mmCIF file of C-alpha atoms and ligand atoms in Angstrom:
data_model
loop_
_atom_site.group_PDB
_atom_site.id
_atom_site.type_symbol
_atom_site.label_atom_id
_atom_site.label_comp_id
_atom_site.label_asym_id
_atom_site.label_seq_id
_atom_site.Cartn_x
_atom_site.Cartn_y
_atom_site.Cartn_z
ATOM 1 C CA MET A 1 117.854 22.297 162.365
ATOM 2 C CA ARG A 2 121.263 23.251 164.191
ATOM 3 C CA LEU A 3 121.833 27.098 164.381
ATOM 4 C CA ASP A 4 125.126 28.141 163.037
ATOM 5 C CA GLU A 5 126.578 31.687 163.300
ATOM 6 C CA ILE A 6 125.360 33.934 160.164
ATOM 7 C CA ARG A 7 128.311 34.828 158.249
ATOM 8 C CA LEU A 8 128.317 38.712 157.299
ATOM 9 C CA GLY A 9 129.373 39.808 154.003
ATOM 10 C CA VAL A 10 130.062 43.483 153.857
ATOM 11 C CA ASN A 11 129.212 45.436 150.893
ATOM 12 C CA ILE A 12 131.781 48.174 150.404
ATOM 13 C CA ASP A 13 130.506 49.688 147.514
ATOM 14 C CA HIS A 14 130.049 53.150 149.291
ATOM 15 C CA ILE A 15 133.592 53.639 150.437
ATOM 16 C CA ALA A 16 133.883 53.814 146.509
ATOM 17 C CA THR A 17 130.846 56.396 146.210
ATOM 18 C CA VAL A 18 132.606 58.733 148.876
ATOM 19 C CA ARG A 19 136.212 58.292 146.844
ATOM 20 C CA ASN A 20 134.509 58.853 143.512
ATOM 21 C CA ALA A 21 132.378 61.738 144.511
ATOM 22 C CA ARG A 22 135.653 63.918 144.641
ATOM 23 C CA GLY A 23 137.934 61.757 142.584
ATOM 24 C CA THR A 24 140.523 60.972 145.029
ATOM 25 C CA SER A 25 142.256 58.084 146.204
ATOM 26 C CA TYR A 26 140.689 57.941 149.238
ATOM 27 C CA PRO A 27 138.733 56.345 151.022
ATOM 28 C CA ASP A 28 140.371 53.093 149.707
ATOM 29 C CA PRO A 29 137.808 50.188 149.445
ATOM 30 C CA LEU A 30 141.310 47.874 149.974
ATOM 31 C CA MET A 31 141.758 49.545 153.377
ATOM 32 C CA ALA A 32 138.086 49.110 154.017
ATOM 33 C CA ALA A 33 138.439 45.681 153.415
ATOM 34 C CA LYS A 34 141.166 44.805 156.026
ATOM 35 C CA ILE A 35 139.244 46.570 158.609
ATOM 36 C CA VAL A 36 136.251 44.444 157.965
ATOM 37 C CA LYS A 37 138.409 41.457 158.535
ATOM 38 C CA GLU A 38 139.428 43.109 161.465
ATOM 39 C CA ALA A 39 136.391 43.583 162.828
ATOM 40 C CA GLY A 40 135.157 40.184 162.379
ATOM 41 C CA GLY A 41 133.514 40.283 158.913
ATOM 42 C CA ASP A 42 133.272 37.023 156.947
ATOM 43 C CA GLY A 43 133.409 38.543 153.350
ATOM 44 C CA ILE A 44 133.808 41.303 151.013
ATOM 45 C CA THR A 45 130.739 42.037 148.740
ATOM 46 C CA ALA A 46 131.151 44.464 145.996
ATOM 47 C CA HIS A 47 129.398 45.474 142.906
ATOM 48 C CA LEU A 48 130.778 46.430 139.665
ATOM 49 C CA ARG A 49 128.035 47.951 137.689
ATOM 50 C CA GLU A 50 128.227 48.718 134.372
ATOM 51 C CA ASP A 51 128.333 52.562 134.948
ATOM 52 C CA ARG A 52 131.152 51.911 137.410
ATOM 53 C CA ARG A 53 129.486 54.515 139.649
ATOM 54 C CA HIS A 54 131.353 53.099 142.708
ATOM 55 C CA ILE A 55 133.331 50.061 142.485
ATOM 56 C CA VAL A 56 135.704 49.731 139.446
ATOM 57 C CA ASP A 57 137.437 47.251 137.950
ATOM 58 C CA GLN A 58 140.830 48.071 139.673
ATOM 59 C CA ASP A 59 139.347 47.448 143.003
ATOM 60 C CA ILE A 60 138.139 44.175 142.131
ATOM 61 C CA SER A 61 141.580 43.338 140.927
ATOM 62 C CA GLY A 62 143.056 44.828 144.046
ATOM 63 C CA LEU A 63 140.396 42.825 146.254
ATOM 64 C CA LYS A 64 141.060 39.555 144.644
ATOM 65 C CA GLN A 65 145.057 40.011 144.553
ATOM 66 C CA GLN A 66 145.203 40.860 148.378
ATOM 67 C CA ASN A 67 142.739 38.015 149.055
ATOM 68 C CA ILE A 68 141.799 39.734 152.201
ATOM 69 C CA LEU A 69 138.552 37.932 152.886
ATOM 70 C CA PRO A 70 136.368 35.917 150.320
ATOM 71 C CA LEU A 71 135.000 38.278 147.555
ATOM 72 C CA ASN A 72 131.525 37.847 146.397
ATOM 73 C CA LEU A 73 131.267 39.858 143.077
ATOM 74 C CA GLU A 74 127.795 41.190 142.258
ATOM 75 C CA MET A 75 127.075 41.575 138.641
ATOM 76 C CA ALA A 76 124.629 41.901 135.903
ATOM 77 C CA VAL A 77 124.035 38.982 133.311
ATOM 78 C CA THR A 78 126.078 40.502 130.712
ATOM 79 C CA ASN A 79 129.053 39.576 128.483
ATOM 80 C CA GLU A 80 131.316 42.211 129.744
ATOM 81 C CA MET A 81 130.911 41.124 133.198
ATOM 82 C CA GLN A 82 131.039 37.026 132.814
ATOM 83 C CA LYS A 83 134.276 38.120 130.806
ATOM 84 C CA ILE A 84 135.565 39.960 134.082
ATOM 85 C CA ALA A 85 134.180 37.287 136.522
ATOM 86 C CA LEU A 86 136.283 34.438 134.474
ATOM 87 C CA ASP A 87 139.567 36.580 134.502
ATOM 88 C CA ILE A 88 139.242 37.509 138.477
ATOM 89 C CA VAL A 89 137.898 34.201 139.919
ATOM 90 C CA PRO A 90 136.135 35.456 142.714
ATOM 91 C CA ASN A 91 134.807 33.275 145.322
ATOM 92 C CA ALA A 92 131.500 34.073 144.315
ATOM 93 C CA VAL A 93 129.417 35.958 141.979
ATOM 94 C CA CYS A 94 126.150 36.811 142.749
ATOM 95 C CA LEU A 95 123.994 37.786 139.698
ATOM 96 C CA VAL A 96 121.620 40.307 139.940
ATOM 97 C CA PRO A 97 119.166 42.537 137.651
ATOM 98 C CA GLU A 98 120.458 45.924 136.931
ATOM 99 C CA LYS A 99 118.883 49.021 135.406
ATOM 100 C CA ARG A 100 121.378 51.859 134.589
ATOM 101 C CA GLU A 101 118.729 54.511 136.208
ATOM 102 C CA GLU A 102 118.192 52.735 139.525
ATOM 103 C CA ARG A 103 119.730 54.090 142.762
ATOM 104 C CA THR A 104 120.285 50.756 143.910
ATOM 105 C CA THR A 105 119.475 46.782 143.010
ATOM 106 C CA GLU A 106 115.375 46.708 142.513
ATOM 107 C CA GLY A 107 113.867 43.681 142.754
ATOM 108 C CA GLY A 108 115.246 39.920 141.948
ATOM 109 C CA LEU A 109 116.457 38.308 138.799
ATOM 110 C CA ASP A 110 113.588 36.871 136.866
ATOM 111 C CA VAL A 111 115.040 33.367 136.694
ATOM 112 C CA CYS A 112 112.083 31.551 135.682
ATOM 113 C CA LYS A 113 112.034 33.754 132.460
ATOM 114 C CA LYS A 114 115.411 33.475 131.578
ATOM 115 C CA ILE A 115 116.058 29.657 132.234
ATOM 116 C CA SER A 116 118.235 28.793 129.227
ATOM 117 C CA SER A 117 119.995 31.793 128.599
ATOM 118 C CA LEU A 118 121.087 31.912 132.781
ATOM 119 C CA ARG A 119 121.944 28.096 132.377
ATOM 120 C CA SER A 120 124.595 28.881 129.707
ATOM 121 C CA PHE A 121 125.761 31.961 131.250
ATOM 122 C CA ILE A 122 126.722 30.464 134.509
ATOM 123 C CA GLU A 123 128.005 27.205 132.794
ATOM 124 C CA PRO A 124 131.764 28.618 132.396
ATOM 125 C CA ILE A 125 131.612 30.240 135.655
ATOM 126 C CA LYS A 126 130.800 27.113 137.454
ATOM 127 C CA GLN A 127 133.820 25.248 135.527
ATOM 128 C CA LYS A 128 136.040 27.935 137.156
ATOM 129 C CA ASP A 129 134.745 26.630 140.675
ATOM 130 C CA ILE A 130 132.977 30.400 141.147
ATOM 131 C CA ARG A 131 130.246 29.529 143.312
ATOM 132 C CA VAL A 132 127.084 31.030 141.876
ATOM 133 C CA SER A 133 124.337 32.747 143.616
ATOM 134 C CA LEU A 134 121.208 34.366 142.086
ATOM 135 C CA PHE A 135 119.260 37.413 143.774
ATOM 136 C CA ILE A 136 115.861 36.677 143.616
ATOM 137 C CA GLU A 137 112.285 37.531 145.431
ATOM 138 C CA PRO A 138 111.150 34.817 147.620
ATOM 139 C CA SER A 139 109.170 32.655 145.323
ATOM 140 C CA GLU A 140 109.225 28.995 144.855
ATOM 141 C CA GLN A 141 108.869 29.223 141.452
ATOM 142 C CA GLN A 142 111.965 31.390 141.218
ATOM 143 C CA ILE A 143 113.637 28.914 143.659
ATOM 144 C CA ASP A 144 112.913 25.879 141.488
ATOM 145 C CA ALA A 145 114.103 27.851 138.431
ATOM 146 C CA ALA A 146 117.533 28.521 140.256
ATOM 147 C CA LYS A 147 117.950 24.797 141.281
ATOM 148 C CA SER A 148 117.459 23.556 137.597
ATOM 149 C CA ILE A 149 119.853 25.410 136.065
ATOM 150 C CA GLY A 150 122.681 24.597 138.645
ATOM 151 C CA ALA A 151 122.995 27.867 140.923
ATOM 152 C CA ASP A 152 124.637 26.867 144.332
ATOM 153 C CA ILE A 153 123.199 29.555 146.231
ATOM 154 C CA ILE A 154 120.065 31.931 146.085
ATOM 155 C CA GLU A 155 120.090 35.345 147.953
ATOM 156 C CA LEU A 156 116.832 36.252 149.199
ATOM 157 C CA HIS A 157 115.866 40.182 148.674
ATOM 158 C CA THR A 158 114.708 41.590 151.672
ATOM 159 C CA GLY A 159 114.378 44.878 150.321
ATOM 160 C CA TYR A 160 110.370 44.942 150.312
ATOM 161 C CA PHE A 161 110.573 43.741 153.930
ATOM 162 C CA CYS A 162 113.098 46.409 154.886
ATOM 163 C CA ASP A 163 110.939 49.213 153.071
ATOM 164 C CA LEU A 164 107.675 48.195 154.969
ATOM 165 C CA TYR A 165 109.916 48.042 158.544
ATOM 166 C CA GLU A 166 110.960 51.504 157.804
ATOM 167 C CA LYS A 167 107.401 52.809 157.194
ATOM 168 C CA ASN A 168 106.434 50.735 160.240
ATOM 169 C CA ASP A 169 103.911 49.306 158.033
ATOM 170 C CA LYS A 170 103.161 45.754 159.991
ATOM 171 C CA ASN A 171 102.406 44.341 156.557
ATOM 172 C CA TYR A 172 106.270 43.297 156.976
ATOM 173 C CA ILE A 173 105.167 40.447 159.422
ATOM 174 C CA GLU A 174 103.442 38.751 156.642
ATOM 175 C CA VAL A 175 106.710 39.791 154.526
ATOM 176 C CA ILE A 176 108.847 38.095 156.880
ATOM 177 C CA LYS A 177 106.807 34.720 156.649
ATOM 178 C CA THR A 178 106.998 34.779 152.900
ATOM 179 C CA LEU A 179 110.916 34.924 153.487
ATOM 180 C CA GLU A 180 111.116 32.189 155.981
ATOM 181 C CA LYS A 181 108.864 29.768 153.738
ATOM 182 C CA ALA A 182 111.329 30.653 151.054
ATOM 183 C CA ALA A 183 114.385 29.972 152.866
ATOM 184 C CA LYS A 184 113.089 26.747 154.118
ATOM 185 C CA TYR A 185 112.195 25.483 150.765
ATOM 186 C CA ALA A 186 115.175 26.573 149.136
ATOM 187 C CA PHE A 187 117.347 24.639 151.916
ATOM 188 C CA LYS A 188 115.330 21.537 151.738
ATOM 189 C CA ILE A 189 115.924 21.420 147.890
ATOM 190 C CA GLY A 190 119.760 21.715 148.692
ATOM 191 C CA LEU A 191 120.635 25.452 147.996
ATOM 192 C CA GLU A 192 122.496 27.386 150.314
ATOM 193 C CA VAL A 193 120.344 30.491 151.399
ATOM 194 C CA HIS A 194 121.493 33.915 151.951
ATOM 195 C CA ALA A 195 119.686 37.356 152.182
ATOM 196 C CA GLY A 196 120.140 41.034 152.102
ATOM 197 C CA HIS A 197 119.016 44.565 150.734
ATOM 198 C CA GLY A 198 118.256 47.437 153.133
ATOM 199 C CA LEU A 199 118.969 45.769 156.421
ATOM 200 C CA THR A 200 119.827 47.781 159.323
ATOM 201 C CA THR A 201 120.757 47.002 162.673
ATOM 202 C CA GLU A 202 117.137 47.280 163.551
ATOM 203 C CA SER A 203 115.717 45.059 160.949
ATOM 204 C CA VAL A 204 118.497 42.518 160.720
ATOM 205 C CA GLY A 205 117.115 40.431 163.818
ATOM 206 C CA TYR A 206 114.102 39.276 161.959
ATOM 207 C CA ILE A 207 115.997 37.914 159.069
ATOM 208 C CA SER A 208 119.053 36.607 161.622
ATOM 209 C CA LYS A 209 116.159 34.289 163.329
ATOM 210 C CA ILE A 210 115.560 32.608 160.137
ATOM 211 C CA CYS A 211 118.044 29.660 160.741
ATOM 212 C CA GLU A 212 118.151 28.653 156.898
ATOM 213 C CA ILE A 213 120.146 31.466 156.186
ATOM 214 C CA LYS A 214 123.688 30.962 155.993
ATOM 215 C CA GLU A 215 124.900 34.625 155.145
ATOM 216 C CA LEU A 216 123.625 38.311 155.290
ATOM 217 C CA ASN A 217 125.211 40.689 152.671
ATOM 218 C CA ILE A 218 124.924 44.152 154.232
ATOM 219 C CA GLY A 219 126.402 47.632 152.851
ATOM 220 C CA HIS A 220 124.381 51.016 153.204
ATOM 221 C CA ALA A 221 123.455 50.583 156.907
ATOM 222 C CA ILE A 222 127.064 49.727 158.141
ATOM 223 C CA ILE A 223 128.921 52.315 156.035
ATOM 224 C CA SER A 224 126.284 54.829 157.010
ATOM 225 C CA ASP A 225 126.677 53.790 160.438
ATOM 226 C CA SER A 226 130.583 54.011 160.161
ATOM 227 C CA ILE A 227 130.064 57.937 159.968
ATOM 228 C CA PHE A 228 129.248 58.123 163.572
ATOM 229 C CA MET A 229 130.822 54.865 165.133
ATOM 230 C CA GLY A 230 134.067 53.798 162.674
ATOM 231 C CA LEU A 231 133.574 50.994 160.440
ATOM 232 C CA ARG A 232 135.194 48.758 162.776
ATOM 233 C CA GLY A 233 132.364 50.043 165.635
ATOM 234 C CA ALA A 234 129.274 49.433 162.779
ATOM 235 C CA ILE A 235 130.587 46.002 161.645
ATOM 236 C CA GLU A 236 130.860 44.861 165.375
ATOM 237 C CA THR A 237 127.662 46.316 166.287
ATOM 238 C CA MET A 238 125.928 44.473 163.220
ATOM 239 C CA LYS A 239 127.435 41.176 164.286
ATOM 240 C CA GLN A 240 126.441 41.706 167.678
ATOM 241 C CA LYS A 241 122.621 42.375 166.656
ATOM 242 C CA ILE A 242 122.760 39.100 164.128
ATOM 243 C CA LYS A 243 124.312 37.027 166.961
ATOM 244 C CA GLU A 244 121.736 38.340 169.602
ATOM 245 C CA ALA A 245 118.683 37.572 167.518
ATOM 246 C CA ARG A 246 119.904 34.120 166.189
ATOM 247 C CA PHE A 247 121.110 32.576 169.717
HETATM 248 N N1 LIG B 301 122.808 41.884 147.861
HETATM 249 C C1 LIG B 301 122.832 42.523 147.076
HETATM 250 C C2 LIG B 301 122.307 41.303 145.921
HETATM 251 C C3 LIG B 301 122.955 43.784 146.503
HETATM 252 O O1 LIG B 301 122.558 44.004 145.359
HETATM 253 C C4 LIG B 301 122.992 44.752 147.637
HETATM 254 C C5 LIG B 301 123.213 46.064 147.095
HETATM 255 O O2 LIG B 301 124.005 46.195 146.220
HETATM 256 C C6 LIG B 301 122.882 44.335 148.953
HETATM 257 C C7 LIG B 301 122.960 42.995 149.029
HETATM 258 C C8 LIG B 301 123.539 45.478 149.804
HETATM 259 O O3 LIG B 301 122.197 46.031 150.219
HETATM 260 P P1 LIG B 301 122.268 47.426 151.091
HETATM 261 O O4 LIG B 301 123.398 48.203 150.524
HETATM 262 O O5 LIG B 301 121.079 47.873 151.143
HETATM 263 O O6 LIG B 301 122.453 46.909 152.506
#
C-alpha cells in the first residue's frame, strides 16, 4: 500500500480550558486555529461537551464561519448535539461516548449495542454531506457495526496503548498489533481510518507506522508542549515525529 502523509487534526479544547479557568476572552481558540494552519496542521478538532467545560457554542460557530481549516466536531449522541451539527455543518462529526464525570473520553462508542438508534441519528447528518466518524475500540465487531450503519470513518481509540506506553508496560506492543489489525480490517472494508487519544511526541511514531491510518487527532500533548515551545513549535515537532515514523 502507498504511504501518504498522515493528516494532523489539532484538538484545541484546552486552549478554551485555560480561557475558561479565568473567565477571560483569552487565549482565543480562533487565534489558535490560525496558528495551527500556519504551522502545517491539517484540521481543527473540538469537542463540544454537554457541560461546555472547554469549547463553547460560540467557538464552534466562529470556527465554522472563519473556515480556517476543516472542522471536526466531536460530540455525544444527543438530540442537542445533532441539532447543533445540522445547524453549523462542520466538515465532519466524530461521535464519542460522553460521561459528565469523566476527565476525558474514556473508551469507545459501543456501536454494536446501538445499531438502529445510531443509524437514524446519523442519517440527517449524512444528508447534509457532513462526514461521520465513530470513535471506537479496535474490534472487528465494532468496525463491522460502524460500516453497517453507514459511517464514513472510524477513529481508533489509542488511549489504552498510550496508558501502557507511559507506564512502560511492554503489553503496549500487543495493543499496537491489535490497533494495526483493526486499521487494516477497517480499510479493507472501505472505511477511512483515523486514530487518537493520549498520543504524545514519544508515542505517536508507533501509530504513524500503520499505513492505513489517514488522520491523527491530538490535543492534550500538543497544548502541553506549547507551554514550553509555543503552539507553532509544538505542532511542527509533532508533524515531524509523524513524518519520521511514516517515511
Ligand atoms: N480523538 C477523540 C475522539 C477525542 O475524544 C480526543 C479527546 O478529546 C482526542 C482525539 C484527543 O485526545 P488527546 O487530547 O488526549 O490528544
